[in-house]
């Protein structure tokens, strides 16, 4: 039998194959998004129009208004929803949604059971966006679901308004808006 030149199961630091293992694990080893952290802190909110029938030549409108003295800044996470026919999704800075015949849906804290409330004022209606506004995003949609992830890149400081429109009419549509506040 030949002579074994390597008597060590593990190579030595002065050997040609030396490697050093470093365990960087620290408990818990979990990564999470900013949205997850905001939700865990009770600062992440959802607002939906639910499914709404649109009259001919009308848009579904959803709006959040961050009052000048709110003391919080909003970061938009995503806009999602769906349509039963081809439509256009438009996200606006500013605008006015008529309160006549509309509603004021209540934002839901995604930390279920949390008593933290959103600072926004909301408006939902069908029609056309009024007032002064600037289009931030406009996308043609086919029938079906849509989702736009912003990951906090649209910021709504105090004194600003964000409006979302889906239409034009003679279909059923829905808008879901998600954001966190700090």
mmCIF file of N, CA and C in Angstrom, residues 35 44 64 66 72-80 89-94 120 134-139 147-158 160-164 176-182:
data_model
loop_
_atom_site.group_PDB
_atom_site.id
_atom_site.type_symbol
_atom_site.label_atom_id
_atom_site.label_comp_id
_atom_site.label_asym_id
_atom_site.label_seq_id
_atom_site.Cartn_x
_atom_site.Cartn_y
_atom_site.Cartn_z
ATOM 1 N N UNK A 35 -42.850 48.087 2.151
ATOM 2 C CA UNK A 35 -44.286 47.899 2.342
ATOM 3 C C UNK A 35 -44.571 46.948 3.498
ATOM 4 N N UNK A 44 -49.652 51.063 6.722
ATOM 5 C CA UNK A 44 -49.891 50.722 5.318
ATOM 6 C C UNK A 44 -51.400 50.620 5.109
ATOM 7 N N UNK A 64 -57.271 60.498 -3.349
ATOM 8 C CA UNK A 64 -56.860 60.687 -1.955
ATOM 9 C C UNK A 64 -56.276 62.083 -1.833
ATOM 10 N N UNK A 66 -54.205 64.550 0.781
ATOM 11 C CA UNK A 66 -53.395 64.657 1.985
ATOM 12 C C UNK A 66 -53.436 66.124 2.420
ATOM 13 N N UNK A 72 -48.115 64.063 7.818
ATOM 14 C CA UNK A 72 -47.626 62.795 7.253
ATOM 15 C C UNK A 72 -47.414 62.928 5.751
ATOM 16 N N UNK A 73 -46.477 62.128 5.264
ATOM 17 C CA UNK A 73 -46.214 62.027 3.836
ATOM 18 C C UNK A 73 -46.629 60.643 3.380
ATOM 19 N N UNK A 74 -47.250 60.556 2.207
ATOM 20 C CA UNK A 74 -47.703 59.274 1.665
ATOM 21 C C UNK A 74 -46.734 58.808 0.597
ATOM 22 N N UNK A 75 -46.476 57.518 0.567
ATOM 23 C CA UNK A 75 -45.685 56.901 -0.497
ATOM 24 C C UNK A 75 -46.570 55.862 -1.167
ATOM 25 N N UNK A 76 -46.817 56.045 -2.452
ATOM 26 C CA UNK A 76 -47.709 55.151 -3.179
ATOM 27 C C UNK A 76 -46.968 53.853 -3.491
ATOM 28 N N UNK A 77 -47.580 52.745 -3.081
ATOM 29 C CA UNK A 77 -47.002 51.422 -3.318
ATOM 30 C C UNK A 77 -47.444 50.871 -4.662
ATOM 31 N N UNK A 78 -48.771 50.859 -4.904
ATOM 32 C CA UNK A 78 -49.267 50.303 -6.163
ATOM 33 C C UNK A 78 -50.698 50.748 -6.440
ATOM 34 N N UNK A 79 -51.052 50.611 -7.712
ATOM 35 C CA UNK A 79 -52.433 50.784 -8.177
ATOM 36 C C UNK A 79 -52.761 49.515 -8.942
ATOM 37 N N UNK A 80 -53.890 48.903 -8.602
ATOM 38 C CA UNK A 80 -54.314 47.694 -9.303
ATOM 39 C C UNK A 80 -55.809 47.774 -9.534
ATOM 40 N N UNK A 89 -56.003 53.707 -18.068
ATOM 41 C CA UNK A 89 -55.668 54.013 -16.675
ATOM 42 C C UNK A 89 -54.838 55.287 -16.678
ATOM 43 N N UNK A 90 -55.242 56.281 -15.869
ATOM 44 C CA UNK A 90 -54.477 57.521 -15.751
ATOM 45 C C UNK A 90 -54.305 57.835 -14.272
ATOM 46 N N UNK A 91 -53.064 58.142 -13.882
ATOM 47 C CA UNK A 91 -52.752 58.587 -12.528
ATOM 48 C C UNK A 91 -52.400 60.061 -12.622
ATOM 49 N N UNK A 92 -53.034 60.878 -11.767
ATOM 50 C CA UNK A 92 -52.884 62.332 -11.825
ATOM 51 C C UNK A 92 -52.352 62.887 -10.510
ATOM 52 N N UNK A 93 -51.642 63.980 -10.627
ATOM 53 C CA UNK A 93 -51.363 64.837 -9.487
ATOM 54 C C UNK A 93 -52.417 65.930 -9.528
ATOM 55 N N UNK A 94 -53.170 66.067 -8.436
ATOM 56 C CA UNK A 94 -54.199 67.101 -8.379
ATOM 57 C C UNK A 94 -55.533 66.624 -8.917
ATOM 58 N N UNK A 120 -55.751 60.602 5.107
ATOM 59 C CA UNK A 120 -56.303 61.087 3.841
ATOM 60 C C UNK A 120 -57.812 61.295 3.893
ATOM 61 N N UNK A 134 -52.280 67.276 -13.353
ATOM 62 C CA UNK A 134 -51.184 66.895 -14.239
ATOM 63 C C UNK A 134 -51.166 65.377 -14.337
ATOM 64 N N UNK A 135 -51.090 64.857 -15.547
ATOM 65 C CA UNK A 135 -51.016 63.401 -15.730
ATOM 66 C C UNK A 135 -49.617 62.914 -15.388
ATOM 67 N N UNK A 136 -49.550 61.909 -14.511
ATOM 68 C CA UNK A 136 -48.271 61.291 -14.170
ATOM 69 C C UNK A 136 -48.037 60.032 -14.993
ATOM 70 N N UNK A 137 -49.126 59.341 -15.324
ATOM 71 C CA UNK A 137 -49.036 58.052 -16.003
ATOM 72 C C UNK A 137 -50.324 57.821 -16.767
ATOM 73 N N UNK A 138 -50.221 57.351 -17.989
ATOM 74 C CA UNK A 138 -51.394 57.000 -18.783
ATOM 75 C C UNK A 138 -51.086 55.723 -19.538
ATOM 76 N N UNK A 139 -51.942 54.711 -19.359
ATOM 77 C CA UNK A 139 -51.732 53.415 -20.003
ATOM 78 C C UNK A 139 -53.012 52.889 -20.621
ATOM 79 N N UNK A 147 -51.974 45.909 -12.768
ATOM 80 C CA UNK A 147 -51.258 46.277 -11.543
ATOM 81 C C UNK A 147 -50.035 47.095 -11.923
ATOM 82 N N UNK A 148 -49.893 48.244 -11.290
ATOM 83 C CA UNK A 148 -48.735 49.106 -11.464
ATOM 84 C C UNK A 148 -48.042 49.241 -10.110
ATOM 85 N N UNK A 149 -46.800 48.764 -10.023
ATOM 86 C CA UNK A 149 -46.024 48.861 -8.782
ATOM 87 C C UNK A 149 -45.181 50.125 -8.818
ATOM 88 N N UNK A 150 -45.307 50.932 -7.781
ATOM 89 C CA UNK A 150 -44.513 52.142 -7.669
ATOM 90 C C UNK A 150 -43.482 52.043 -6.548
ATOM 91 N N UNK A 151 -43.687 51.121 -5.618
ATOM 92 C CA UNK A 151 -42.730 50.868 -4.528
ATOM 93 C C UNK A 151 -42.326 52.140 -3.791
ATOM 94 N N UNK A 152 -43.268 53.053 -3.632
ATOM 95 C CA UNK A 152 -42.999 54.288 -2.896
ATOM 96 C C UNK A 152 -42.419 55.408 -3.726
ATOM 97 N N UNK A 153 -42.305 55.232 -5.045
ATOM 98 C CA UNK A 153 -41.665 56.254 -5.884
ATOM 99 C C UNK A 153 -42.584 57.419 -6.232
ATOM 100 N N UNK A 154 -43.866 57.320 -5.946
ATOM 101 C CA UNK A 154 -44.760 58.481 -6.052
ATOM 102 C C UNK A 154 -45.026 58.938 -4.623
ATOM 103 N N UNK A 155 -44.665 60.181 -4.351
ATOM 104 C CA UNK A 155 -44.754 60.722 -2.989
ATOM 105 C C UNK A 155 -45.801 61.826 -2.965
ATOM 106 N N UNK A 156 -46.699 61.739 -1.979
ATOM 107 C CA UNK A 156 -47.777 62.718 -1.827
ATOM 108 C C UNK A 156 -47.572 63.429 -0.488
ATOM 109 N N UNK A 157 -46.887 64.594 -0.505
ATOM 110 C CA UNK A 157 -46.666 65.324 0.747
ATOM 111 C C UNK A 157 -47.941 66.029 1.205
ATOM 112 N N UNK A 158 -47.935 66.564 2.426
ATOM 113 C CA UNK A 158 -49.097 67.319 2.899
ATOM 114 C C UNK A 158 -49.450 68.431 1.913
ATOM 115 N N UNK A 160 -51.159 67.906 -0.919
ATOM 116 C CA UNK A 160 -51.208 67.398 -2.288
ATOM 117 C C UNK A 160 -52.304 66.348 -2.452
ATOM 118 N N UNK A 161 -52.698 66.136 -3.718
ATOM 119 C CA UNK A 161 -53.784 65.222 -4.068
ATOM 120 C C UNK A 161 -53.315 64.256 -5.142
ATOM 121 N N UNK A 162 -53.742 62.996 -5.031
ATOM 122 C CA UNK A 162 -53.494 61.992 -6.060
ATOM 123 C C UNK A 162 -54.840 61.468 -6.528
ATOM 124 N N UNK A 163 -55.038 61.431 -7.848
ATOM 125 C CA UNK A 163 -56.293 60.940 -8.427
ATOM 126 C C UNK A 163 -55.985 59.832 -9.417
ATOM 127 N N UNK A 164 -56.883 58.849 -9.504
ATOM 128 C CA UNK A 164 -56.741 57.732 -10.438
ATOM 129 C C UNK A 164 -58.044 57.616 -11.212
ATOM 130 N N UNK A 176 -57.847 49.742 -7.034
ATOM 131 C CA UNK A 176 -57.327 49.500 -5.690
ATOM 132 C C UNK A 176 -56.046 50.308 -5.542
ATOM 133 N N UNK A 177 -55.959 51.085 -4.487
ATOM 134 C CA UNK A 177 -54.806 51.944 -4.253
ATOM 135 C C UNK A 177 -54.172 51.546 -2.922
ATOM 136 N N UNK A 178 -52.839 51.382 -2.909
ATOM 137 C CA UNK A 178 -52.101 50.993 -1.704
ATOM 138 C C UNK A 178 -50.995 52.008 -1.442
ATOM 139 N N UNK A 179 -50.830 52.423 -0.175
ATOM 140 C CA UNK A 179 -49.798 53.389 0.194
ATOM 141 C C UNK A 179 -49.419 53.225 1.656
ATOM 142 N N UNK A 180 -48.275 53.815 2.019
ATOM 143 C CA UNK A 180 -47.923 53.888 3.429
ATOM 144 C C UNK A 180 -47.671 55.327 3.810
ATOM 145 N N UNK A 181 -47.804 55.606 5.103
ATOM 146 C CA UNK A 181 -47.716 56.958 5.634
ATOM 147 C C UNK A 181 -46.627 57.026 6.710
ATOM 148 N N UNK A 182 -45.895 58.126 6.703
ATOM 149 C CA UNK A 182 -44.895 58.325 7.752
ATOM 150 C C UNK A 182 -44.774 59.812 8.077
#
